Amino acid sequence: MRGTTPAGAFAFALRRLRRGWRSGELLIVLLALAIAVAATGSVRLFTERVRQAIAEQSGDTLGADLVYRSRDALPATLRERAAALGLRTLDVTQFSSVVFAGEASSLASIKAVGDGYPLRGELRLAPEPFAPAQVAHGAPPPGSAWVDARLWQDLQLVPGATLQAGRLTLRVAASVDNEPDRGNGFADLAPRLIVNAADLPASGLLTVGSRAQYSLYVAGARTALAQLQAEPLPRGVRMVTPQDARPELRNAIERAGQFLDIAVLAATLLACAAVALAARQYGDKLRDEIALLKCLGARRAFLTQALLLQLLLLGLAAGLAGAALAYLAQEVLARVLAGLMQLALPPAPLWPLAGATALGLLLLLGFAAPPLLAARNTPPLRVFQRSDDGGASSRAVTLVALATAAALLWFATGDVVLAGWVLAGSAATLAALSLAAWLLVRALTPLRRAAGGRGFAWRFGLGNIARRRAATIAQVTALGLALLALLLVSVVREDLLASWQKKLPPDTPNQFLINIQTEQLAPLKDFFAAHGYADITLWPMARGRLVALNGQEVTAESFPDPETQRWINRDFNLSWSDTLNPDNRITEGAWWGAAGHGQPWLSADKYAIERLNLKLGDTLTLDFAGEQQTFTVKNFRTVDWDSFKPNFFLLAPDGAVADTVPRQYLTSFYLPAARRALLRELITQFPNVTVLDVDALMSQVRGIIDRIVRAVEFIFLFTLAAGLAVLLAAIEGTRAERVRETALLRTLGARTGLIARGLLAEYAVLGALAGGVAAIAAQTLAWVLAAQVFHIPYGPRPLLWLVGMASGALIVAVLGWLSLRTTLRTPPRRVLV
Amino acid sequence: MVKQVSSGGQPLTILDGVELTIAAGESLAIVGSSGSGKTTLLSLLAGLDLPTRGEIELAGTSLTGLDEDARAQLRAGRVGFVFQSFQLLAGFTALENVMLPAELAGLDDPQARARAALDRVGLAARLDHYPQQLSGGEQQRVALARAFCGEPQILFADEPTGNLDTATGARVIELLFELNRAQGTTLVLVTHDLQLAARCARRVTLAGGRLQT
């Protein structure tokens, strides 16, 4: 029979789609899918652009988009290659030297820069330390220098003072208020002197064998940068990207990525819910037709081909429409937001659209194909009698949906842990929602046969929930999943992002004092107490050099990794305490507490563990200015480096370091801008104490966090809109049934008000139930995300379930009303047609 | 009365100058071929639709000027229906379907009434069955029980045996006339089955939208 060949199946699929489209049957499936692809696609597109922009923006903290560093002069080929690619370059040389001002002298980190400095970020200069600063560009004029606040203090400078560095005589032109590429490591603590690179040859400061760091700063178009980055590095040259620049920035960018992934996940979940619901409805509608086709001789293979072809055509149409919509939506979003976000977004790449369309097709196969293919099981007998022949393969449908959801989540995030948590949470939520719906059906069953009279409309509506048991459970589950995504948006936005922002509260320490001597502890505490800082904490610190690991002598050459070699070459900063700072977390072993007092033990941070490949029980021998001490590693820690509090790679118990070992103390505190005069007073009273002002750095980090939060919020706003649309699509799916029911009820004498109240009651209760369960699920999920993924504190909002119920009732009732109010006008004569 | 609709941009007259009075307790059959306007006339008489011109009174109340809701209220408790395609709500059990008109009319104890009505049509054992679990004949008996449950003054029946085989149809019709007699209901029956029409006290024939006398 020719009609049942693949060509016949294709012709049938096309005709069926055309008819289905005209009668509106497939419109919901198509819309749901297109919305899903559009939501996911636009979020991914926009996310990708924001991600790229943020990565680009953080070049601010490097002073460039890319930096090449070497201990020797950089090969000219690198500079030429960058220039050939149309990139801007700048040579920066950095070394240490003693600088004199009259009788005073200080070791300074000298940085020689040329015109165009910095390539990225903002250099701010002030006439003198702590005076109002202004943005500046370029290098100091030859013969002059810019000096940071510390060197200014050390050398007791005044504006226009003269400095001597090597053979150079330099006039002090300004004080450096913010140096974008300063870095915040305690390793680079020497005060800064910026000079013009043109003065360098005559200074005599750099000779063969001098220890200097040569850098080539590069900035320009991303594609050219990528090309340059892909080329092999010359020997001895190291490449630093913005992501390598600072750990706290890297954390911020990584966290932004995680938050944005949540937005993508929310969109994906919404898509799954919408397509699953719509496809199920479409599958149910197909049953009569399939029974008839079987009666007329259609074979199973023909039906399979016809259904799959329908799906494929539908998927392609929806994918294309969704991708186009996604592109437009993200473009509108970008245009509206780019200025507000102060981010110059790069052009939208097209690959996320291909990804979104593929995701759409996968979603179609996982969520739409199973219920549609299940319709093939409809017995031909159905043409005579509509027996309850559905749901035979519902377990298979669920399993396929679950597997697809897992694949989609992994595909959407690329993060197995995050996807796993969200999937587990979603599965638990689905189970909780189904259970809650089942309990509701049971609770409302008495209303099915309640007597008439007053309140009939409400009882009728609520009774309907119990009457449509299977539909109620499916609808509550779908509504709950959609509300979960919406609530998760709210929870992540309100709670998680706020928690993150709170990590840098306005009173985060912005001043560090180092080089405090033991005899200064008491007078310094008194000084602070007199100025209203009663609880200042002072951390002890000793500088030691690693000489042996597990009894084996080590030098820098014992380690192949250049970063470890550099670390070994410097002194280690070791502190000691019996109490663990709240921004430290033990990952292995146990904290010693008071029991560790005086024990030769060590607690190592992740950085030290990775560099030295440490295991618990390893021993480290440190040389403190000629005095050696051996410590055993007792536990591992991770340190929250963006807390802006003093922290150490290595910690020992109190009393473990011999009293004879030279030590100094450091502290950090918050100084409001209005009280900056306190610093002068402090320096006058304690001239040897060095003040490290990290205010500018903190504002920069805070600015980046704020920007990311805003970006995530905007993306979530879009996910929210997509969620509402999907919710609407879910409600729309019941339209045909409502129309029929309304016509009959009106024929039997029901007034519009009664039907409307019944509808509102039904949707409000469904929404409240779904919202309540979704709120609890969203909070649980947020708590897991906070603890397992973001590692930030999370205090649950106990009343969120109430908010969830109220907003669920309101959203679902309003959307139900907006969507279905036209069905209330169905003329009763429809029952006669 | 006249009923016109717009079809393809042209006015199409479905009923033209129909005048009909049905007395209380009377049984009337409206017969005619397909497309003669039988169902349109039934929907106008029951207040499901309004005529383009003319006036209709239902149970002594003029439908002119009554909006959809007012007409629904007029039907509630006074009018019963039996449809060709049964029109039972799929999510409702037989008992719940039958209770519906009594509930909408605000009558006392709708459940007891519904049970009694289902008992009268021989479905006392099928109270909790859903429509899809019932045969066509059983579904139409549930529809009959629903039609008589609210003790309506008037019963409108639109091709009540149209979807049933002869034997089942005959049993349903027996039941319909029996209940009609027992409750003294006015019966308006639309059919193209002349034998069925013959069981009514009066018959009118519709042809081309006009009543033939």
PDB file of N, CA and C in Angstrom, chain A residues 385-388 447-453 456 459-460 464 466-469 737 740-741 744-754 825-833, chain B residues 39 42-43 47-49 68-69 72-73 75-76 81 83 85 87-93 95-96 99-101 103-104 106 110-111 115 127-128 130 132-135 146 158:
ATOM      1  N   GLN A 385     -15.507   2.696  21.696  1.00  0.00           N
ATOM      2  CA  GLN A 385     -15.654   3.014  23.110  1.00  0.00           C
ATOM      3  C   GLN A 385     -14.359   3.618  23.646  1.00  0.00           C
ATOM      4  N   ARG A 386     -14.521   4.773  24.294  1.00  0.00           N
ATOM      5  CA  ARG A 386     -13.326   5.432  24.837  1.00  0.00           C
ATOM      6  C   ARG A 386     -12.992   4.845  26.184  1.00  0.00           C
ATOM      7  N   SER A 387     -12.324   3.725  26.161  1.00  0.00           N
ATOM      8  CA  SER A 387     -11.942   3.144  27.449  1.00  0.00           C
ATOM      9  C   SER A 387     -10.729   3.892  27.976  1.00  0.00           C
ATOM     10  N   ASP A 388     -10.402   3.639  29.207  1.00  0.00           N
ATOM     11  CA  ASP A 388      -9.256   4.315  29.833  1.00  0.00           C
ATOM     12  C   ASP A 388      -7.979   3.616  29.387  1.00  0.00           C
ATOM     13  N   LEU A 447     -15.742  17.481  48.749  1.00  0.00           N
ATOM     14  CA  LEU A 447     -16.418  18.610  48.100  1.00  0.00           C
ATOM     15  C   LEU A 447     -17.120  18.197  46.808  1.00  0.00           C
ATOM     16  N   ARG A 448     -16.718  17.037  46.251  1.00  0.00           N
ATOM     17  CA  ARG A 448     -17.327  16.600  44.994  1.00  0.00           C
ATOM     18  C   ARG A 448     -18.819  16.420  45.151  1.00  0.00           C
ATOM     19  N   ARG A 449     -19.208  15.946  46.345  1.00  0.00           N
ATOM     20  CA  ARG A 449     -20.631  15.658  46.511  1.00  0.00           C
ATOM     21  C   ARG A 449     -21.261  16.567  47.540  1.00  0.00           C
ATOM     22  N   ALA A 450     -20.610  17.692  47.815  1.00  0.00           N
ATOM     23  CA  ALA A 450     -21.156  18.615  48.805  1.00  0.00           C
ATOM     24  C   ALA A 450     -22.481  19.156  48.288  1.00  0.00           C
ATOM     25  N   ALA A 451     -23.378  19.488  49.237  1.00  0.00           N
ATOM     26  CA  ALA A 451     -24.699  19.994  48.848  1.00  0.00           C
ATOM     27  C   ALA A 451     -24.563  21.358  48.200  1.00  0.00           C
ATOM     28  N   GLY A 452     -25.548  21.740  47.405  1.00  0.00           N
ATOM     29  CA  GLY A 452     -25.550  23.038  46.718  1.00  0.00           C
ATOM     30  C   GLY A 452     -25.771  24.180  47.689  1.00  0.00           C
ATOM     31  N   GLY A 453     -26.242  25.310  47.163  1.00  0.00           N
ATOM     32  CA  GLY A 453     -26.515  26.461  48.012  1.00  0.00           C
ATOM     33  C   GLY A 453     -25.389  27.441  47.973  1.00  0.00           C
ATOM     34  N   PHE A 456     -21.462  27.538  46.319  1.00  0.00           N
ATOM     35  CA  PHE A 456     -21.422  26.407  45.393  1.00  0.00           C
ATOM     36  C   PHE A 456     -20.283  26.555  44.370  1.00  0.00           C
ATOM     37  N   ARG A 459     -17.014  25.570  45.845  1.00  0.00           N
ATOM     38  CA  ARG A 459     -16.938  24.119  46.063  1.00  0.00           C
ATOM     39  C   ARG A 459     -16.866  23.384  44.728  1.00  0.00           C
ATOM     40  N   PHE A 460     -17.588  23.950  43.755  1.00  0.00           N
ATOM     41  CA  PHE A 460     -17.582  23.329  42.432  1.00  0.00           C
ATOM     42  C   PHE A 460     -16.170  23.357  41.845  1.00  0.00           C
ATOM     43  N   ASN A 464     -13.692  20.244  41.319  1.00  0.00           N
ATOM     44  CA  ASN A 464     -13.119  19.933  40.008  1.00  0.00           C
ATOM     45  C   ASN A 464     -11.685  19.423  40.143  1.00  0.00           C
ATOM     46  N   ALA A 466     -10.494  17.705  42.565  1.00  0.00           N
ATOM     47  CA  ALA A 466     -10.543  16.303  42.976  1.00  0.00           C
ATOM     48  C   ALA A 466     -11.070  15.429  41.852  1.00  0.00           C
ATOM     49  N   ARG A 467     -11.997  15.991  41.034  1.00  0.00           N
ATOM     50  CA  ARG A 467     -12.591  15.191  39.947  1.00  0.00           C
ATOM     51  C   ARG A 467     -11.556  14.841  38.898  1.00  0.00           C
ATOM     52  N   ARG A 468     -10.722  15.823  38.572  1.00  0.00           N
ATOM     53  CA  ARG A 468      -9.701  15.559  37.545  1.00  0.00           C
ATOM     54  C   ARG A 468      -8.412  15.117  38.231  1.00  0.00           C
ATOM     55  N   ARG A 469      -8.480  14.011  38.884  1.00  0.00           N
ATOM     56  CA  ARG A 469      -7.362  13.589  39.728  1.00  0.00           C
ATOM     57  C   ARG A 469      -6.032  13.561  38.962  1.00  0.00           C
ATOM     58  N   GLU A 737     -11.033  21.854  26.794  1.00  0.00           N
ATOM     59  CA  GLU A 737     -11.880  21.220  27.795  1.00  0.00           C
ATOM     60  C   GLU A 737     -12.767  22.252  28.485  1.00  0.00           C
ATOM     61  N   ARG A 740     -15.766  23.391  26.291  1.00  0.00           N
ATOM     62  CA  ARG A 740     -16.832  22.400  26.261  1.00  0.00           C
ATOM     63  C   ARG A 740     -17.606  22.418  27.575  1.00  0.00           C
ATOM     64  N   GLU A 741     -16.848  22.478  28.672  1.00  0.00           N
ATOM     65  CA  GLU A 741     -17.475  22.438  29.987  1.00  0.00           C
ATOM     66  C   GLU A 741     -18.331  23.683  30.221  1.00  0.00           C
ATOM     67  N   LEU A 744     -21.635  23.557  28.323  1.00  0.00           N
ATOM     68  CA  LEU A 744     -22.606  22.654  28.930  1.00  0.00           C
ATOM     69  C   LEU A 744     -23.176  23.236  30.224  1.00  0.00           C
ATOM     70  N   LEU A 745     -22.274  23.791  31.041  1.00  0.00           N
ATOM     71  CA  LEU A 745     -22.732  24.354  32.311  1.00  0.00           C
ATOM     72  C   LEU A 745     -23.720  25.494  32.076  1.00  0.00           C
ATOM     73  N   ARG A 746     -23.454  26.298  31.073  1.00  0.00           N
ATOM     74  CA  ARG A 746     -24.361  27.423  30.802  1.00  0.00           C
ATOM     75  C   ARG A 746     -25.690  26.898  30.278  1.00  0.00           C
ATOM     76  N   THR A 747     -25.633  25.854  29.467  1.00  0.00           N
ATOM     77  CA  THR A 747     -26.871  25.250  28.970  1.00  0.00           C
ATOM     78  C   THR A 747     -27.714  24.750  30.133  1.00  0.00           C
ATOM     79  N   LEU A 748     -27.025  24.195  31.134  1.00  0.00           N
ATOM     80  CA  LEU A 748     -27.736  23.648  32.287  1.00  0.00           C
ATOM     81  C   LEU A 748     -28.135  24.738  33.284  1.00  0.00           C
ATOM     82  N   GLY A 749     -27.836  25.973  32.955  1.00  0.00           N
ATOM     83  CA  GLY A 749     -28.329  27.064  33.789  1.00  0.00           C
ATOM     84  C   GLY A 749     -27.294  27.773  34.638  1.00  0.00           C
ATOM     85  N   ALA A 750     -25.995  27.478  34.456  1.00  0.00           N
ATOM     86  CA  ALA A 750     -24.971  28.144  35.276  1.00  0.00           C
ATOM     87  C   ALA A 750     -24.706  29.552  34.743  1.00  0.00           C
ATOM     88  N   ARG A 751     -24.605  30.518  35.658  1.00  0.00           N
ATOM     89  CA  ARG A 751     -24.290  31.876  35.224  1.00  0.00           C
ATOM     90  C   ARG A 751     -22.771  32.055  35.084  1.00  0.00           C
ATOM     91  N   THR A 752     -22.387  33.101  34.327  1.00  0.00           N
ATOM     92  CA  THR A 752     -20.961  33.348  34.065  1.00  0.00           C
ATOM     93  C   THR A 752     -20.178  33.504  35.369  1.00  0.00           C
ATOM     94  N   GLY A 753     -20.768  34.266  36.316  1.00  0.00           N
ATOM     95  CA  GLY A 753     -20.083  34.539  37.585  1.00  0.00           C
ATOM     96  C   GLY A 753     -19.732  33.247  38.302  1.00  0.00           C
ATOM     97  N   LEU A 754     -20.688  32.331  38.278  1.00  0.00           N
ATOM     98  CA  LEU A 754     -20.472  31.072  38.985  1.00  0.00           C
ATOM     99  C   LEU A 754     -19.312  30.291  38.353  1.00  0.00           C
ATOM    100  N   ARG A 825     -17.184  33.089  27.782  1.00  0.00           N
ATOM    101  CA  ARG A 825     -18.197  33.658  26.886  1.00  0.00           C
ATOM    102  C   ARG A 825     -18.663  32.624  25.841  1.00  0.00           C
ATOM    103  N   THR A 826     -18.248  31.363  26.024  1.00  0.00           N
ATOM    104  CA  THR A 826     -18.656  30.338  25.069  1.00  0.00           C
ATOM    105  C   THR A 826     -20.183  30.279  25.011  1.00  0.00           C
ATOM    106  N   PRO A 827     -20.797  30.447  23.823  1.00  0.00           N
ATOM    107  CA  PRO A 827     -22.268  30.395  23.769  1.00  0.00           C
ATOM    108  C   PRO A 827     -22.752  28.974  24.048  1.00  0.00           C
ATOM    109  N   PRO A 828     -23.831  28.843  24.783  1.00  0.00           N
ATOM    110  CA  PRO A 828     -24.302  27.501  25.146  1.00  0.00           C
ATOM    111  C   PRO A 828     -24.724  26.684  23.933  1.00  0.00           C
ATOM    112  N   ARG A 829     -25.050  27.330  22.825  1.00  0.00           N
ATOM    113  CA  ARG A 829     -25.498  26.544  21.664  1.00  0.00           C
ATOM    114  C   ARG A 829     -24.388  25.634  21.120  1.00  0.00           C
ATOM    115  N   ARG A 830     -23.125  25.892  21.594  1.00  0.00           N
ATOM    116  CA  ARG A 830     -22.019  25.051  21.145  1.00  0.00           C
ATOM    117  C   ARG A 830     -22.235  23.573  21.492  1.00  0.00           C
ATOM    118  N   VAL A 831     -23.044  23.329  22.547  1.00  0.00           N
ATOM    119  CA  VAL A 831     -23.243  21.919  22.934  1.00  0.00           C
ATOM    120  C   VAL A 831     -24.081  21.176  21.900  1.00  0.00           C
ATOM    121  N   LEU A 832     -24.821  21.936  21.068  1.00  0.00           N
ATOM    122  CA  LEU A 832     -25.694  21.295  20.083  1.00  0.00           C
ATOM    123  C   LEU A 832     -24.979  21.025  18.774  1.00  0.00           C
ATOM    124  N   VAL A 833     -23.728  21.591  18.672  1.00  0.00           N
ATOM    125  CA  VAL A 833     -23.018  21.383  17.401  1.00  0.00           C
ATOM    126  C   VAL A 833     -22.107  20.175  17.457  1.00  0.00           C
TER     127      VAL A 833
ATOM    128  N   THR B  39     -32.305  22.036  14.766  1.00  0.00           N
ATOM    129  CA  THR B  39     -31.479  22.276  15.959  1.00  0.00           C
ATOM    130  C   THR B  39     -31.419  23.766  16.301  1.00  0.00           C
ATOM    131  N   LEU B  42     -34.527  24.562  18.125  1.00  0.00           N
ATOM    132  CA  LEU B  42     -34.441  24.069  19.501  1.00  0.00           C
ATOM    133  C   LEU B  42     -33.589  25.001  20.364  1.00  0.00           C
ATOM    134  N   SER B  43     -32.439  25.428  19.826  1.00  0.00           N
ATOM    135  CA  SER B  43     -31.553  26.283  20.626  1.00  0.00           C
ATOM    136  C   SER B  43     -32.212  27.631  20.921  1.00  0.00           C
ATOM    137  N   GLY B  47     -33.518  29.131  24.667  1.00  0.00           N
ATOM    138  CA  GLY B  47     -32.808  30.341  25.111  1.00  0.00           C
ATOM    139  C   GLY B  47     -31.298  30.194  25.025  1.00  0.00           C
ATOM    140  N   LEU B  48     -30.817  29.217  24.257  1.00  0.00           N
ATOM    141  CA  LEU B  48     -29.364  29.073  24.093  1.00  0.00           C
ATOM    142  C   LEU B  48     -28.852  30.111  23.103  1.00  0.00           C
ATOM    143  N   ASP B  49     -29.765  30.661  22.319  1.00  0.00           N
ATOM    144  CA  ASP B  49     -29.393  31.657  21.319  1.00  0.00           C
ATOM    145  C   ASP B  49     -30.580  32.611  21.177  1.00  0.00           C
ATOM    146  N   GLU B  68     -27.182  36.722  28.423  1.00  0.00           N
ATOM    147  CA  GLU B  68     -26.810  35.309  28.520  1.00  0.00           C
ATOM    148  C   GLU B  68     -27.025  34.758  29.931  1.00  0.00           C
ATOM    149  N   ASP B  69     -26.589  35.552  30.935  1.00  0.00           N
ATOM    150  CA  ASP B  69     -26.692  35.098  32.317  1.00  0.00           C
ATOM    151  C   ASP B  69     -28.143  34.998  32.775  1.00  0.00           C
ATOM    152  N   ALA B  72     -29.587  31.975  31.380  1.00  0.00           N
ATOM    153  CA  ALA B  72     -29.081  30.789  32.086  1.00  0.00           C
ATOM    154  C   ALA B  72     -29.850  30.601  33.385  1.00  0.00           C
ATOM    155  N   GLN B  73     -30.071  31.716  34.064  1.00  0.00           N
ATOM    156  CA  GLN B  73     -30.775  31.652  35.344  1.00  0.00           C
ATOM    157  C   GLN B  73     -32.223  31.145  35.137  1.00  0.00           C
ATOM    158  N   ARG B  75     -33.174  29.142  32.798  1.00  0.00           N
ATOM    159  CA  ARG B  75     -33.127  27.707  32.495  1.00  0.00           C
ATOM    160  C   ARG B  75     -32.922  26.858  33.749  1.00  0.00           C
ATOM    161  N   ALA B  76     -32.080  27.413  34.662  1.00  0.00           N
ATOM    162  CA  ALA B  76     -31.702  26.612  35.826  1.00  0.00           C
ATOM    163  C   ALA B  76     -32.953  26.141  36.577  1.00  0.00           C
ATOM    164  N   PHE B  81     -32.153  18.957  29.424  1.00  0.00           N
ATOM    165  CA  PHE B  81     -31.669  18.701  28.064  1.00  0.00           C
ATOM    166  C   PHE B  81     -31.230  17.259  27.895  1.00  0.00           C
ATOM    167  N   PHE B  83     -28.964  15.400  24.787  1.00  0.00           N
ATOM    168  CA  PHE B  83     -28.266  15.692  23.535  1.00  0.00           C
ATOM    169  C   PHE B  83     -27.955  14.409  22.771  1.00  0.00           C
ATOM    170  N   SER B  85     -25.097  13.732  21.421  1.00  0.00           N
ATOM    171  CA  SER B  85     -23.766  13.232  21.803  1.00  0.00           C
ATOM    172  C   SER B  85     -23.598  13.186  23.326  1.00  0.00           C
ATOM    173  N   GLN B  87     -23.111  14.577  25.958  1.00  0.00           N
ATOM    174  CA  GLN B  87     -22.560  15.748  26.657  1.00  0.00           C
ATOM    175  C   GLN B  87     -22.436  15.536  28.168  1.00  0.00           C
ATOM    176  N   LEU B  88     -21.743  14.483  28.520  1.00  0.00           N
ATOM    177  CA  LEU B  88     -21.433  14.283  29.943  1.00  0.00           C
ATOM    178  C   LEU B  88     -20.021  14.822  30.197  1.00  0.00           C
ATOM    179  N   LEU B  89     -19.814  15.375  31.384  1.00  0.00           N
ATOM    180  CA  LEU B  89     -18.467  15.883  31.693  1.00  0.00           C
ATOM    181  C   LEU B  89     -17.550  14.705  32.040  1.00  0.00           C
ATOM    182  N   ALA B  90     -16.450  14.629  31.319  1.00  0.00           N
ATOM    183  CA  ALA B  90     -15.589  13.448  31.410  1.00  0.00           C
ATOM    184  C   ALA B  90     -14.998  13.246  32.802  1.00  0.00           C
ATOM    185  N   GLY B  91     -14.706  14.318  33.499  1.00  0.00           N
ATOM    186  CA  GLY B  91     -14.054  14.201  34.806  1.00  0.00           C
ATOM    187  C   GLY B  91     -15.040  13.938  35.931  1.00  0.00           C
ATOM    188  N   PHE B  92     -16.332  13.946  35.609  1.00  0.00           N
ATOM    189  CA  PHE B  92     -17.351  13.758  36.633  1.00  0.00           C
ATOM    190  C   PHE B  92     -17.870  12.326  36.593  1.00  0.00           C
ATOM    191  N   THR B  93     -18.159  11.776  37.773  1.00  0.00           N
ATOM    192  CA  THR B  93     -18.777  10.443  37.801  1.00  0.00           C
ATOM    193  C   THR B  93     -20.221  10.589  37.349  1.00  0.00           C
ATOM    194  N   LEU B  95     -22.848   9.994  39.040  1.00  0.00           N
ATOM    195  CA  LEU B  95     -23.594  10.685  40.098  1.00  0.00           C
ATOM    196  C   LEU B  95     -23.355  12.198  40.029  1.00  0.00           C
ATOM    197  N   GLU B  96     -22.097  12.590  39.860  1.00  0.00           N
ATOM    198  CA  GLU B  96     -21.769  14.025  39.831  1.00  0.00           C
ATOM    199  C   GLU B  96     -22.373  14.722  38.619  1.00  0.00           C
ATOM    200  N   MET B  99     -26.019  15.206  39.411  1.00  0.00           N
ATOM    201  CA  MET B  99     -26.258  16.200  40.482  1.00  0.00           C
ATOM    202  C   MET B  99     -26.234  17.640  39.962  1.00  0.00           C
ATOM    203  N   LEU B 100     -25.488  17.822  38.873  1.00  0.00           N
ATOM    204  CA  LEU B 100     -25.149  19.172  38.426  1.00  0.00           C
ATOM    205  C   LEU B 100     -26.348  20.127  38.264  1.00  0.00           C
ATOM    206  N   PRO B 101     -27.412  19.768  37.525  1.00  0.00           N
ATOM    207  CA  PRO B 101     -28.515  20.724  37.352  1.00  0.00           C
ATOM    208  C   PRO B 101     -29.197  21.088  38.676  1.00  0.00           C
ATOM    209  N   GLU B 103     -27.832  21.129  41.571  1.00  0.00           N
ATOM    210  CA  GLU B 103     -26.928  22.025  42.305  1.00  0.00           C
ATOM    211  C   GLU B 103     -27.010  23.438  41.741  1.00  0.00           C
ATOM    212  N   LEU B 104     -26.996  23.522  40.412  1.00  0.00           N
ATOM    213  CA  LEU B 104     -27.043  24.843  39.777  1.00  0.00           C
ATOM    214  C   LEU B 104     -28.357  25.555  40.097  1.00  0.00           C
ATOM    215  N   GLY B 106     -29.905  25.196  42.850  1.00  0.00           N
ATOM    216  CA  GLY B 106     -29.929  25.416  44.293  1.00  0.00           C
ATOM    217  C   GLY B 106     -30.999  24.565  44.978  1.00  0.00           C
ATOM    218  N   PRO B 110     -29.107  17.649  46.452  1.00  0.00           N
ATOM    219  CA  PRO B 110     -28.912  17.212  45.064  1.00  0.00           C
ATOM    220  C   PRO B 110     -28.436  15.769  44.958  1.00  0.00           C
ATOM    221  N   GLN B 111     -27.685  15.318  45.973  1.00  0.00           N
ATOM    222  CA  GLN B 111     -27.141  13.972  45.874  1.00  0.00           C
ATOM    223  C   GLN B 111     -28.248  12.914  45.938  1.00  0.00           C
ATOM    224  N   ARG B 115     -29.189  10.277  43.042  1.00  0.00           N
ATOM    225  CA  ARG B 115     -29.221   8.825  43.274  1.00  0.00           C
ATOM    226  C   ARG B 115     -30.560   8.251  42.815  1.00  0.00           C
ATOM    227  N   LEU B 127     -23.056   4.430  39.963  1.00  0.00           N
ATOM    228  CA  LEU B 127     -22.931   5.809  40.453  1.00  0.00           C
ATOM    229  C   LEU B 127     -21.534   6.386  40.273  1.00  0.00           C
ATOM    230  N   ASP B 128     -20.528   5.580  40.578  1.00  0.00           N
ATOM    231  CA  ASP B 128     -19.155   6.112  40.595  1.00  0.00           C
ATOM    232  C   ASP B 128     -18.389   5.855  39.308  1.00  0.00           C
ATOM    233  N   TYR B 130     -17.175   6.618  35.530  1.00  0.00           N
ATOM    234  CA  TYR B 130     -16.954   7.803  34.701  1.00  0.00           C
ATOM    235  C   TYR B 130     -17.542   7.544  33.320  1.00  0.00           C
ATOM    236  N   GLN B 132     -16.453   7.520  30.360  1.00  0.00           N
ATOM    237  CA  GLN B 132     -15.722   6.647  29.436  1.00  0.00           C
ATOM    238  C   GLN B 132     -15.774   5.182  29.850  1.00  0.00           C
ATOM    239  N   GLN B 133     -16.268   4.938  31.086  1.00  0.00           N
ATOM    240  CA  GLN B 133     -16.400   3.548  31.529  1.00  0.00           C
ATOM    241  C   GLN B 133     -17.802   2.998  31.223  1.00  0.00           C
ATOM    242  N   LEU B 134     -18.642   3.806  30.587  1.00  0.00           N
ATOM    243  CA  LEU B 134     -20.030   3.406  30.321  1.00  0.00           C
ATOM    244  C   LEU B 134     -20.244   3.228  28.814  1.00  0.00           C
ATOM    245  N   SER B 135     -21.186   2.374  28.466  1.00  0.00           N
ATOM    246  CA  SER B 135     -21.513   2.209  27.046  1.00  0.00           C
ATOM    247  C   SER B 135     -22.324   3.414  26.583  1.00  0.00           C
ATOM    248  N   ARG B 146     -29.891  12.982  34.365  1.00  0.00           N
ATOM    249  CA  ARG B 146     -29.512  14.375  34.611  1.00  0.00           C
ATOM    250  C   ARG B 146     -30.650  15.316  34.179  1.00  0.00           C
ATOM    251  N   ASP B 158     -32.490  16.651  21.707  1.00  0.00           N
ATOM    252  CA  ASP B 158     -31.979  16.843  20.341  1.00  0.00           C
ATOM    253  C   ASP B 158     -31.464  15.510  19.807  1.00  0.00           C
TER     254      ASP B 158
END
